[in-house]
Short mmCIF file of C-alpha atoms in Angstrom, two decimals:
data_model
loop_
_atom_site.label_atom_id
_atom_site.label_comp_id
_atom_site.label_asym_id
_atom_site.label_seq_id
_atom_site.Cartn_x
_atom_site.Cartn_y
_atom_site.Cartn_z
CA MET S 23 1.85 -79.93 46.96
CA LEU S 24 4.21 -77.03 47.06
CA ASP S 25 6.13 -78.41 43.98
CA GLY S 26 2.78 -79.09 42.10
CA GLN S 27 2.29 -75.16 41.79
CA SER S 28 3.55 -73.41 38.80
CA ASP S 29 3.46 -70.07 40.68
CA PRO S 30 5.08 -69.24 43.70
CA ALA S 31 3.94 -71.03 46.70
CA LEU S 32 5.02 -70.75 50.24
CA LEU S 33 4.31 -72.73 53.56
CA LEU S 34 4.53 -70.21 56.86
CA ASP S 35 4.03 -70.44 60.40
CA THR S 36 2.22 -67.80 62.62
CA LYS S 37 5.05 -65.45 62.68
CA GLY S 38 5.42 -65.20 58.90
CA ALA S 39 8.63 -67.43 58.95
CA VAL S 40 8.82 -69.33 55.80
CA LEU S 41 8.96 -73.24 56.32
CA ALA S 42 9.10 -74.29 52.73
CA THR S 43 8.83 -73.04 49.08
CA ASN S 44 8.64 -74.25 45.60
CA PRO S 45 10.89 -72.88 43.08
CA PRO S 46 9.34 -70.10 41.96
CA GLY S 47 8.45 -68.91 45.39
CA GLN S 48 12.38 -68.79 46.13
CA ARG S 49 12.32 -65.18 44.82
CA ILE S 50 9.98 -64.25 47.34
CA VAL S 51 12.27 -66.03 50.27
CA ASN S 52 15.28 -63.94 48.71
CA ALA S 53 13.60 -60.80 49.00
CA LEU S 54 12.52 -61.49 52.74
CA GLU S 55 15.87 -62.62 53.62
CA SER S 56 17.33 -59.10 52.22
CA GLY S 57 15.07 -57.03 54.48
CA HIS S 58 12.14 -56.62 51.96
CA PRO S 59 9.68 -54.45 54.14
CA THR S 60 6.87 -57.01 53.37
CA ASP S 61 5.50 -58.55 56.33
CA PHE S 62 2.93 -60.97 56.07
CA LYS S 63 2.30 -61.62 59.97
CA PRO S 64 -0.62 -58.92 59.89
CA GLN S 65 -1.92 -60.96 56.96
CA ILE S 66 -1.70 -64.25 58.82
CA VAL S 67 -3.17 -62.75 61.93
CA ALA S 68 -6.32 -61.55 59.91
CA ALA S 69 -6.64 -64.84 58.22
CA MET S 70 -6.77 -66.45 61.73
CA GLN S 71 -9.07 -64.22 62.93
CA GLY S 72 -11.18 -64.60 60.14
CA ASN S 73 -10.78 -67.97 60.01
CA GLY S 74 -10.57 -67.77 56.03
CA PRO S 75 -8.30 -66.85 53.35
CA LEU S 76 -6.98 -63.31 52.73
CA THR S 77 -6.35 -61.73 49.44
CA GLY S 78 -3.93 -59.14 48.68
CA SER S 79 -1.34 -57.74 46.21
CA TYR S 80 2.35 -57.34 47.03
CA THR S 81 5.42 -56.04 44.96
CA PHE S 82 8.87 -57.81 45.21
CA ASP S 83 11.87 -56.05 44.07
CA GLY S 84 15.10 -57.49 43.52
CA ASP S 85 18.81 -56.33 43.44
CA ASP S 86 19.42 -57.46 39.94
CA GLU S 87 15.75 -58.40 38.83
CA ALA S 88 12.61 -56.38 37.54
CA ALA S 89 9.91 -55.81 40.40
CA LEU S 90 7.60 -58.47 40.75
CA ILE S 91 4.10 -57.81 40.98
CA LEU S 92 1.95 -60.84 42.74
CA GLU S 93 -1.65 -61.48 43.75
CA VAL S 94 -1.54 -63.46 46.84
CA GLN S 95 -3.88 -65.48 48.76
CA ILE S 96 -2.84 -66.68 52.32
CA LEU S 97 -4.95 -69.74 53.14
CA PRO S 98 -4.84 -70.90 57.04
CA LEU S 99 -4.00 -74.79 57.24
CA ALA S 100 -3.87 -76.82 60.38
CA PRO S 101 -2.54 -74.43 62.77
CA PRO S 102 0.05 -73.47 63.06
CA HIS S 103 0.61 -73.19 59.44
CA PHE S 104 -0.50 -71.29 56.53
CA LEU S 105 -0.23 -71.57 52.79
CA LEU S 106 0.60 -68.42 50.82
CA LEU S 107 -0.27 -68.83 46.85
CA GLY S 108 0.75 -66.13 44.56
CA ARG S 109 -0.15 -65.42 41.03
CA ASP S 110 2.35 -63.41 38.84
CA VAL S 111 0.37 -60.33 37.35
CA THR S 112 3.92 -58.34 36.56
CA LEU S 113 3.28 -58.39 32.64
CA GLU S 114 -0.68 -57.56 33.18
CA ARG S 115 0.05 -54.47 35.50
CA ASN S 116 2.97 -53.31 33.44
CA LEU S 117 0.74 -53.71 30.10
CA ARG S 118 -2.25 -51.70 31.81
CA ALA S 119 0.20 -49.05 33.17
CA ALA S 120 1.69 -48.70 29.40
CA LEU S 121 -1.66 -48.55 28.14
CA VAL S 122 -2.81 -45.65 30.24
CA ASP S 123 0.59 -44.02 29.97
CA SER S 124 -0.06 -44.40 25.82
CA ARG S 125 -3.37 -42.89 26.15
CA GLU S 126 -2.30 -39.78 28.08
CA ARG S 127 0.60 -39.54 25.76
CA PHE S 128 -1.67 -39.69 22.50
CA LYS S 129 -4.05 -37.20 24.35
CA ASP S 130 -1.53 -34.79 25.26
CA LEU S 131 -0.18 -35.01 21.25
CA VAL S 132 -3.48 -34.89 19.93
CA GLU S 133 -3.98 -31.41 22.06
CA ALA S 134 -0.87 -30.24 21.44
CA SER S 135 -0.77 -30.79 17.51
CA SER S 136 -4.30 -29.57 17.06
CA ASP S 137 -6.86 -27.00 18.44
CA PHE S 138 -9.43 -29.52 18.98
CA ALA S 139 -10.74 -33.00 18.21
CA TRP S 140 -14.12 -34.50 17.13
CA GLU S 141 -16.32 -37.28 16.45
CA VAL S 142 -19.54 -37.37 14.55
CA GLY S 143 -21.78 -40.52 14.85
CA PRO S 144 -24.24 -42.32 12.31
CA GLU S 145 -26.53 -39.32 12.25
CA GLY S 146 -23.57 -36.79 10.85
CA ARG S 147 -23.95 -35.19 14.37
CA PHE S 148 -21.10 -34.43 16.77
CA VAL S 149 -21.09 -37.08 19.30
CA TYR S 150 -17.55 -35.87 20.68
CA VAL S 151 -15.73 -32.40 20.85
CA SER S 152 -12.56 -31.97 22.79
CA PRO S 153 -13.65 -30.99 26.47
CA ARG S 154 -11.93 -27.12 25.88
CA GLY S 155 -14.57 -26.93 23.05
CA ALA S 156 -13.75 -25.43 19.56
CA LEU S 157 -14.24 -21.90 17.69
CA GLY S 158 -15.32 -20.08 20.81
CA PHE S 159 -18.29 -22.56 21.39
CA GLU S 160 -18.30 -24.84 24.54
CA ALA S 161 -18.03 -28.72 23.74
CA ALA S 162 -21.55 -29.26 25.09
CA ARG S 163 -23.03 -26.49 22.56
CA LEU S 164 -21.30 -28.25 19.62
CA VAL S 165 -22.32 -32.08 20.69
CA GLY S 166 -25.72 -33.10 19.02
CA HIS S 167 -25.50 -30.30 16.28
CA ALA S 168 -24.06 -31.01 12.62
CA PRO S 169 -20.97 -29.70 11.46
CA SER S 170 -22.58 -28.29 8.46
CA GLU S 171 -23.97 -25.60 10.80
CA LEU S 172 -20.40 -24.13 11.27
CA LEU S 173 -19.42 -24.00 7.30
CA LYS S 174 -19.14 -20.43 6.01
CA LYS S 175 -21.84 -19.69 3.95
CA GLY S 176 -20.99 -18.77 0.10
CA GLY S 177 -17.67 -20.76 1.04
CA ASP S 178 -16.45 -24.04 0.18
CA SER S 179 -19.13 -26.82 -0.14
CA ARG S 180 -16.96 -29.53 1.11
CA ASN S 181 -17.74 -31.07 4.65
CA PRO S 182 -14.82 -33.29 5.74
CA PHE S 183 -16.52 -33.64 8.94
CA VAL S 184 -18.89 -36.58 7.66
CA THR S 185 -16.15 -37.84 5.21
CA ARG S 186 -16.46 -41.42 3.42
CA ALA S 187 -12.76 -41.31 2.79
CA GLU S 188 -9.31 -40.36 4.47
CA VAL S 189 -9.09 -36.54 4.65
CA GLU S 190 -5.57 -35.18 5.14
CA GLU S 191 -5.04 -31.50 5.73
CA ALA S 192 -8.32 -30.26 4.04
CA GLU S 193 -8.85 -26.54 4.32
CA VAL S 194 -12.19 -25.43 4.91
CA TRP S 195 -13.92 -21.81 6.20
CA VAL S 196 -16.10 -22.00 9.04
CA ARG S 197 -17.56 -19.49 11.36
CA ARG S 198 -16.91 -18.90 15.15
CA ALA S 199 -19.11 -18.21 17.73
CA ASP S 200 -18.64 -14.67 17.46
CA GLY S 201 -19.75 -14.93 13.72
CA THR S 202 -16.25 -14.10 12.25
CA ARG S 203 -14.54 -16.52 9.89
CA ALA S 204 -12.09 -19.11 10.45
CA CYS S 205 -10.01 -21.25 8.35
CA LEU S 206 -9.41 -25.12 9.73
CA ILE S 207 -7.18 -27.74 8.60
CA VAL S 208 -8.90 -30.74 9.02
CA THR S 209 -7.60 -34.31 9.05
CA ALA S 210 -10.22 -37.21 9.37
CA VAL S 211 -10.77 -40.96 8.94
CA PRO S 212 -14.16 -42.37 8.41
CA LEU S 213 -15.60 -44.95 10.84
CA GLN S 214 -16.85 -48.28 9.63
CA ALA S 215 -19.31 -51.11 11.22
CA GLY S 216 -18.38 -54.55 10.89
CA ASP S 217 -20.49 -54.85 7.84
CA GLY S 218 -18.61 -52.05 6.18
CA ALA S 219 -21.29 -49.58 6.55
CA TRP S 220 -20.66 -45.85 7.85
CA ARG S 221 -20.97 -45.21 11.43
CA GLY S 222 -19.14 -41.82 11.28
CA ALA S 223 -16.05 -39.94 11.30
CA ARG S 224 -13.33 -38.59 13.58
CA GLY S 225 -10.36 -36.51 13.21
CA VAL S 226 -8.70 -33.12 14.32
CA CYS S 227 -8.77 -29.44 13.32
CA ARG S 228 -6.02 -26.82 13.36
CA ASP S 229 -7.21 -23.29 13.29
CA VAL S 230 -4.88 -21.44 10.79
CA THR S 231 -6.90 -18.40 10.30
CA SER S 232 -4.01 -15.92 11.27
CA GLU S 233 -1.62 -17.73 9.13
CA ARG S 234 -4.14 -17.57 6.28
CA GLU S 235 -4.78 -13.99 6.63
CA LYS S 236 -0.94 -12.98 6.99
CA ASP S 237 -0.56 -14.79 3.69
CA ALA S 238 -3.65 -12.77 2.08
CA ALA S 239 -2.37 -9.49 3.44
CA LEU S 240 1.37 -10.44 2.03
CA ALA S 241 -0.12 -11.39 -1.51
CA ARG S 242 -2.17 -8.22 -1.48
CA ALA S 243 0.88 -6.02 -0.44
CA HIS S 244 2.77 -7.63 -3.06
CA GLN S 245 -0.30 -6.91 -5.75
CA ARG S 246 -0.16 -3.51 -4.45
CA GLU S 247 3.69 -2.98 -4.96
CA LYS S 248 3.32 -4.36 -8.36
CA ILE S 249 0.69 -1.89 -9.04
CA LEU S 250 2.43 0.95 -7.83
CA ASN S 251 5.80 -0.23 -9.72
CA SER S 252 3.85 -0.21 -12.90
CA VAL S 253 2.56 3.34 -12.13
CA VAL S 254 5.79 4.45 -11.12
CA GLY S 255 7.50 2.89 -14.10
CA ALA S 256 5.04 4.43 -16.59
CA ILE S 257 5.97 7.75 -14.99
CA ARG S 258 9.66 7.23 -14.86
CA ASP S 259 9.54 6.44 -19.10
CA GLU S 260 8.24 9.71 -19.74
CA VAL S 261 10.73 12.73 -20.29
CA ASP S 262 8.23 15.72 -20.75
CA PRO S 263 6.77 16.48 -17.50
CA GLN S 264 3.40 17.24 -18.55
CA ASP S 265 3.41 13.70 -20.61
CA MET S 266 4.28 12.35 -17.11
CA LEU S 267 1.51 13.25 -15.56
CA ASP S 268 -0.71 12.49 -18.11
CA VAL S 269 0.47 9.06 -18.26
CA ALA S 270 0.29 8.81 -14.22
CA ALA S 271 -3.36 9.63 -14.43
CA LEU S 272 -3.95 7.00 -17.00
CA ALA S 273 -1.71 4.25 -15.19
CA THR S 274 -3.57 5.14 -11.97
CA ALA S 275 -6.92 4.96 -13.15
CA GLN S 276 -6.32 1.57 -14.84
CA ALA S 277 -4.59 0.40 -11.74
CA ILE S 278 -7.51 0.52 -9.63
CA SER S 279 -10.14 0.38 -12.10
CA ALA S 280 -11.30 3.93 -11.57
CA ASP S 281 -13.42 5.80 -14.04
CA GLY S 282 -11.26 8.74 -13.70
CA VAL S 283 -8.13 10.64 -12.19
CA ARG S 284 -7.48 14.02 -11.67
CA ILE S 285 -3.94 15.50 -10.74
CA TYR S 286 -3.70 18.84 -9.34
CA ARG S 287 -0.67 21.32 -8.50
CA GLY S 288 -0.68 24.02 -5.72
CA ASP S 289 -0.83 24.18 -1.99
CA GLU S 290 -2.69 24.34 0.91
CA ARG S 291 -2.26 28.11 1.12
CA ASP S 292 -2.88 29.13 -2.77
CA GLY S 293 -5.18 26.39 -3.76
CA PHE S 294 -5.24 23.70 -6.28
CA TYR S 295 -5.40 23.83 -9.95
CA LEU S 296 -5.75 20.89 -12.44
CA VAL S 297 -2.83 19.98 -14.33
CA ALA S 298 -3.97 16.34 -15.90
CA GLU S 299 -7.17 14.30 -16.33
CA GLN S 300 -7.96 10.89 -17.31
CA GLY S 301 -11.93 10.50 -17.95
CA THR S 302 -14.87 12.99 -17.46
CA PRO S 303 -16.52 13.27 -14.20
CA SER S 304 -20.37 14.05 -13.66
CA SER S 305 -19.50 16.71 -11.29
CA ASN S 306 -16.41 19.08 -11.55
CA GLU S 307 -17.49 20.90 -8.23
CA ALA S 308 -17.65 17.49 -6.15
CA LEU S 309 -14.10 16.73 -7.06
CA ASP S 310 -12.48 20.44 -6.37
CA GLU S 311 -14.62 20.34 -2.90
CA LEU S 312 -12.92 17.11 -2.06
CA VAL S 313 -9.64 18.18 -3.09
CA ARG S 314 -9.95 21.16 -1.05
CA ASN S 315 -10.06 19.27 2.12
CA VAL S 316 -6.83 17.18 1.78
CA HIS S 317 -4.06 17.80 4.13
CA ALA S 318 -0.44 16.62 4.58
CA ASP S 319 -1.29 13.78 6.99
CA HIS S 320 -1.01 10.95 4.42
CA ARG S 321 -4.87 10.38 5.03
CA VAL S 322 -7.13 9.46 1.89
CA LEU S 323 -10.40 11.24 2.11
CA ASP S 324 -13.39 9.49 0.52
CA ASN S 325 -16.76 10.95 -0.25
CA ASN S 326 -20.01 10.17 -2.27
CA ALA S 327 -21.66 13.19 -3.86
CA HIS S 328 -23.25 13.86 -7.26
CA GLY S 329 -23.51 10.37 -8.32
CA LEU S 330 -19.55 9.85 -7.49
CA SER S 331 -17.81 7.74 -5.35
CA MET S 332 -14.39 9.71 -4.96
CA LEU S 333 -11.05 9.19 -2.87
CA ALA S 334 -8.59 12.08 -2.80
CA ALA S 335 -5.19 12.44 -1.04
CA ALA S 336 -2.26 15.37 -0.90
CA THR S 337 0.82 14.89 -2.73
CA PRO S 338 3.54 15.75 -0.36
CA TYR S 339 6.88 16.91 -0.76
CA ARG S 340 9.59 17.32 2.21
CA HIS S 341 6.35 17.52 4.53
CA GLN S 342 4.76 20.01 2.28
CA VAL S 343 1.52 19.63 0.43
CA ASN S 344 2.45 20.48 -3.61
CA GLY S 345 -0.67 18.88 -4.93
CA ALA S 346 -3.27 16.35 -4.72
CA ILE S 347 -4.61 13.40 -6.69
CA CYS S 348 -8.45 12.69 -6.84
CA VAL S 349 -9.81 9.35 -8.49
CA TRP S 350 -13.47 8.58 -8.76
CA ARG S 351 -16.15 5.87 -9.98
CA ASP S 352 -19.84 5.94 -10.34
CA GLU S 353 -21.32 5.66 -6.95
CA LYS S 354 -23.29 2.49 -8.20
CA GLY S 355 -19.82 0.91 -8.96
CA ASN S 356 -17.76 -1.16 -6.89
CA ALA S 357 -17.29 0.39 -3.43
CA TRP S 358 -13.52 1.11 -2.79
CA SER S 359 -11.59 -1.26 -1.20
CA ASP S 360 -8.90 -0.82 1.47
CA ASP S 361 -6.26 -1.95 -0.93
CA ASP S 362 -7.55 0.78 -3.29
CA ARG S 363 -7.16 3.37 -0.65
CA ILE S 364 -3.72 2.18 0.18
CA ILE S 365 -2.79 2.57 -3.58
CA ALA S 366 -4.08 5.75 -3.96
CA GLY S 367 -2.18 7.08 -0.92
CA ASP S 368 0.96 5.59 -1.97
CA VAL S 369 0.50 6.91 -5.70
CA ALA S 370 0.21 10.39 -4.23
CA ASN S 371 3.29 9.98 -2.31
CA ARG S 372 5.14 9.37 -5.32
CA LEU S 373 3.15 12.21 -7.38
CA GLY S 374 4.57 14.65 -4.87
CA ILE S 375 8.30 13.83 -6.35
CA ALA S 376 6.78 14.00 -10.02
CA LEU S 377 5.36 17.43 -9.21
CA GLU S 378 8.58 18.74 -7.93
CA GLN S 379 9.94 17.77 -10.92
CA PHE S 380 7.29 19.40 -12.92
CA SER S 381 7.85 22.61 -11.02
CA ASN S 382 11.91 22.44 -11.20
CA HIS S 383 11.55 21.84 -15.23
CA GLU S 384 9.33 24.96 -15.48
CA ARG S 385 11.96 26.93 -13.46
CA ILE S 386 14.43 25.82 -15.48
CA LEU S 387 12.78 26.10 -18.62
CA LYS S 388 11.89 29.96 -17.75
CA LEU S 389 15.40 30.51 -16.72
CA SER S 390 16.49 29.47 -20.00
CA ARG S 391 13.73 31.38 -21.96
CA THR S 392 13.48 34.64 -19.68
CA ASP S 393 15.77 37.54 -19.04
CA GLY S 394 16.90 37.67 -15.74
CA LEU S 395 16.01 41.31 -14.65
CA THR S 396 12.95 41.91 -16.22
CA GLY S 397 11.35 38.13 -16.57
CA LEU S 398 10.60 38.94 -20.54
CA LEU S 399 11.41 36.49 -22.92
CA ASN S 400 14.95 36.11 -24.15
CA ARG S 401 16.27 36.42 -27.87
CA ARG S 402 16.81 33.02 -27.97
CA ALA S 403 13.06 32.11 -26.80
CA PHE S 404 11.88 34.69 -28.99
CA PHE S 405 13.33 34.11 -32.32
CA GLU S 406 14.04 30.37 -32.23
CA ASP S 407 10.74 29.16 -30.56
CA GLU S 408 7.98 31.82 -30.27
CA LEU S 409 8.05 33.96 -33.36
CA PRO S 410 8.45 30.97 -35.94
CA HIS S 411 5.27 29.61 -33.85
CA ARG S 412 3.44 32.73 -34.61
CA LEU S 413 4.40 33.13 -38.19
CA ARG S 414 3.39 29.52 -38.95
CA LYS S 415 -0.01 30.17 -37.27
CA SER S 416 -0.68 33.79 -39.18
CA GLY S 417 -1.38 32.06 -42.60
CA LYS S 418 -4.99 31.43 -40.89
CA PRO S 419 -8.02 33.94 -41.68
CA GLY S 420 -7.39 37.15 -39.56
CA GLY S 421 -3.55 36.54 -39.42
CA GLY S 422 -0.85 38.75 -40.09
CA GLY S 423 0.69 41.54 -37.40
CA ALA S 424 3.79 43.27 -36.73
CA LEU S 425 7.13 43.13 -35.73
CA VAL S 426 8.23 46.13 -33.45
CA TYR S 427 11.96 46.79 -32.27
CA VAL S 428 12.22 49.38 -29.48
CA ASP S 429 15.88 50.67 -29.08
CA LEU S 430 15.96 53.45 -25.91
CA ASP S 431 17.64 56.41 -26.68
CA ASN S 432 20.27 58.06 -23.89
CA PHE S 433 20.21 54.81 -21.64
CA LYS S 434 24.27 55.11 -21.47
CA LEU S 435 23.86 58.56 -19.62
CA VAL S 436 21.37 57.03 -16.88
CA ASN S 437 24.15 54.51 -15.89
CA ASP S 438 26.83 57.07 -16.10
CA VAL S 439 25.35 59.65 -14.22
CA HIS S 440 23.01 57.84 -11.65
CA GLY S 441 24.86 54.47 -11.56
CA HIS S 442 23.85 50.80 -12.86
CA GLN S 443 21.09 50.37 -10.17
CA ALA S 444 19.27 53.57 -11.78
CA GLY S 445 19.80 51.64 -15.04
CA ASP S 446 18.04 48.53 -13.85
CA ASP S 447 15.27 50.66 -12.44
CA ALA S 448 14.84 52.50 -15.86
CA LEU S 449 14.74 49.08 -17.72
CA LEU S 450 12.10 47.87 -15.34
CA LYS S 451 10.15 50.82 -16.11
CA VAL S 452 10.45 50.40 -19.83
CA CYS S 453 9.28 46.84 -19.17
CA GLU S 454 6.18 48.05 -17.69
CA ILE S 455 5.22 50.58 -19.96
CA LEU S 456 5.50 47.70 -22.89
CA ASP S 457 3.44 45.09 -20.72
CA THR S 458 0.60 47.97 -20.49
CA HIS S 459 0.60 48.35 -24.10
CA THR S 460 0.23 44.42 -25.24
CA ARG S 461 -2.04 41.95 -25.03
CA ALA S 462 -1.72 38.60 -23.43
CA SER S 463 -1.69 37.12 -27.25
CA ASP S 464 1.29 39.43 -28.08
CA LEU S 465 4.94 38.52 -27.39
CA LEU S 466 7.67 40.46 -25.75
CA ALA S 467 11.21 40.20 -25.16
CA ARG S 468 14.35 41.82 -24.26
CA LEU S 469 17.00 41.13 -26.68
CA GLY S 470 19.87 42.71 -24.51
CA GLY S 471 21.00 45.72 -23.18
CA ASP S 472 18.52 48.37 -23.72
CA GLU S 473 16.81 46.73 -26.96
CA PHE S 474 13.36 45.26 -26.94
CA VAL S 475 11.08 43.77 -29.51
CA LEU S 476 7.71 43.00 -29.88
CA TRP S 477 5.05 40.66 -31.72
CA LEU S 478 1.88 42.37 -32.21
CA ASP S 479 -0.09 39.24 -33.10
CA ARG S 480 -3.18 39.37 -35.55
CA MET S 481 -3.02 43.23 -35.72
CA PRO S 482 -4.40 44.88 -38.96
CA PRO S 483 -1.92 47.97 -39.85
CA ASP S 484 -3.91 50.78 -38.86
CA VAL S 485 -4.24 49.36 -35.44
CA VAL S 486 -0.24 48.67 -35.41
CA ARG S 487 0.10 52.31 -36.17
CA GLN S 488 -2.01 53.71 -33.40
CA ARG S 489 -0.66 51.10 -30.80
CA VAL S 490 3.08 52.00 -31.89
CA ASP S 491 2.20 55.71 -31.41
CA GLU S 492 0.52 55.30 -28.04
CA LEU S 493 3.46 53.42 -27.06
CA HIS S 494 5.91 56.20 -28.21
CA HIS S 495 3.99 58.80 -26.54
CA SER S 496 4.33 56.77 -23.36
CA ALA S 497 8.01 57.29 -23.14
CA LEU S 498 7.48 60.48 -21.81
CA ASP S 499 6.90 58.77 -18.27
CA LEU S 500 10.79 57.73 -18.69
CA LYS S 501 11.81 61.36 -18.94
CA PRO S 502 12.23 61.70 -14.83
CA LEU S 503 14.80 58.87 -14.64
CA SER S 504 17.24 60.28 -17.50
CA GLY S 505 20.68 61.04 -16.83
CA ASP S 506 20.48 64.47 -18.44
CA MET S 507 17.26 66.34 -19.05
CA ALA S 508 18.93 68.08 -22.40
CA ARG S 509 19.17 64.39 -23.72
CA PRO S 510 16.03 62.74 -22.09
CA LEU S 511 15.42 59.12 -22.08
CA GLY S 512 13.02 58.18 -24.68
CA PHE S 513 12.32 55.10 -27.55
CA SER S 514 13.23 54.62 -31.04
CA VAL S 515 10.79 52.43 -33.00
CA GLY S 516 11.16 50.44 -36.03
CA VAL S 517 8.16 48.62 -36.98
CA ALA S 518 7.74 45.85 -39.78
CA ILE S 519 4.27 45.08 -40.89
CA TYR S 520 3.60 41.48 -41.70
CA ASP S 521 1.53 40.13 -44.52
CA PRO S 522 1.00 36.25 -44.70
CA ALA S 523 -0.09 37.00 -48.45
CA VAL S 524 3.37 38.43 -48.91
CA GLU S 525 6.03 35.49 -48.75
CA GLU S 526 8.25 36.46 -46.60
CA GLY S 527 10.67 34.65 -44.39
CA MET S 528 11.41 35.42 -40.89
CA GLU S 529 14.97 36.74 -41.32
CA SER S 530 13.66 39.11 -43.79
CA LEU S 531 10.86 40.56 -41.20
CA VAL S 532 13.47 40.89 -38.75
CA ALA S 533 15.93 42.91 -41.08
CA ARG S 534 13.14 45.34 -42.01
CA ALA S 535 12.33 45.80 -38.61
CA ASP S 536 15.68 46.32 -37.56
CA ALA S 537 16.58 48.69 -40.76
CA ALA S 538 13.59 50.93 -39.56
CA MET S 539 15.17 51.06 -36.10
CA TYR S 540 18.19 52.21 -37.35
CA THR S 541 16.46 54.78 -39.71
CA VAL S 542 14.78 56.44 -36.61
CA LYS S 543 18.40 56.40 -34.88
CA ASN S 544 20.16 58.01 -37.98
CA ARG S 545 17.43 60.65 -38.17
CA GLY S 546 18.23 61.77 -34.55
CA LYS S 547 16.30 59.36 -32.23
CA GLY S 548 12.99 59.50 -30.71
CA GLY S 549 10.74 58.52 -33.80
CA ILE S 550 9.08 55.92 -35.42
CA GLU S 551 9.85 54.15 -38.73
CA ILE S 552 7.18 51.80 -40.53
CA SER S 553 8.24 49.38 -43.04
CA LEU S 554 5.47 47.76 -45.31
CA PRO S 555 5.78 44.23 -46.70
CA GLY S 556 6.66 43.73 -50.39
CA GLY S 557 9.14 46.40 -50.48
CA GLY S 558 6.38 49.12 -50.02
CA GLU S 559 7.36 52.65 -48.57
CA GLY S 560 7.10 53.00 -45.13
CA GLU S 561 5.70 55.86 -42.93
CA ALA S 562 7.87 57.89 -40.30
CA SER S 563 7.03 60.01 -37.46
#
């Protein structure tokens, strides 16, 4: 009977001793002889007391063999014998354990590789969502609802949750429970019934919102850098400071699609004044008011007033405000974006350097064009730049004027008697007198030493005579500064009247004025000589 069993079979006595076995049961016998803890006596006793078979599951370990798992039945025979029949369930148990382990591993991998898993049924509604929920929703709140309720309005109309074909890493924007938007990467497969009918879909989702926002922020930063570089490049390509500011205003307006841009110079103490402009605003007062409120804290101010939407920022240089920039749009147009504000602030920072260059250029130009002591134009600026320009303009109606040479009488005595500081004070007093007797449209220069020259612009000859007489009379104010009262400090004045109707070059005009002045000197100083154009007789006094 034992040999007829393909599975292990053993004949036992009431003490659990093996009386006989078939070949498959020999492994159990070996395990028992090697001290295996399995003891069948309690089961035999239970079988005897119950007068019926007893079933159990046992694992037999061998030293050189894999564990054997048996489902065992102990059957009472004629006393004192019992029959043990075993069925090998090792493979079944191992497969079951492997399946459980595989399912756990798959579950862990799905949860590790995605934020949530889901499945929709034939009606296109969620029938399963990962227990931890998704997008701030609890799983129970999503089950029974259509995935389309999550899709962001105005976004991508594709709905991978009800796909009829395999979807691999589709990107879709949805809304979270708090109303904010989220970007999901969806991988999904459709589900089909035996007849091929669609019965739903399942898949996993990964939230990549932070990555997309970082990508978008980086792209915007690159775009801002590109725009700023274009503005800076346009500024750098200009040599003349004023052209530099004009180009900066135009480039900034184009960069952020502004209707207009204003660039100001100045500081918080002295206020701001306009130096460059692109576009014509509907209200100058609104722009100027906003600019007056900027500070060196790198903040970009904004305001809406008088139909304008405006941004303004200070232009800093070495932690000091040296100007400001203001941009505007029509209030009904597009609102300013954060990127617009950042660009306006970045441009303001660069303009701080440009405005400082402008100031340096002005200082250098002034030094190259002016006399160091008096601040008047020097010889080069007067004869090479300003006087030729005025003579070219004099051909227009009302043109003409006079070139006036003024030479100090007895100036050397001041230096010899009182010292050079007294001489400098006397020259500054002369500068004050000349300035008093000239207009803003006239030119005034120091040629060097004690020689001065004036251009009285668009002044008729009779008025020239009156003005020169007043100037000569004012020389009395210099007398207290004289080195010797017997030889007082005073003026010798030579005047050349200019008439644009008479063809005369600048060299001839200068020569006439110089000759008239030396005529006075030769007569004994302290007088006036007027030379008329075209070789006419002059006047002396």
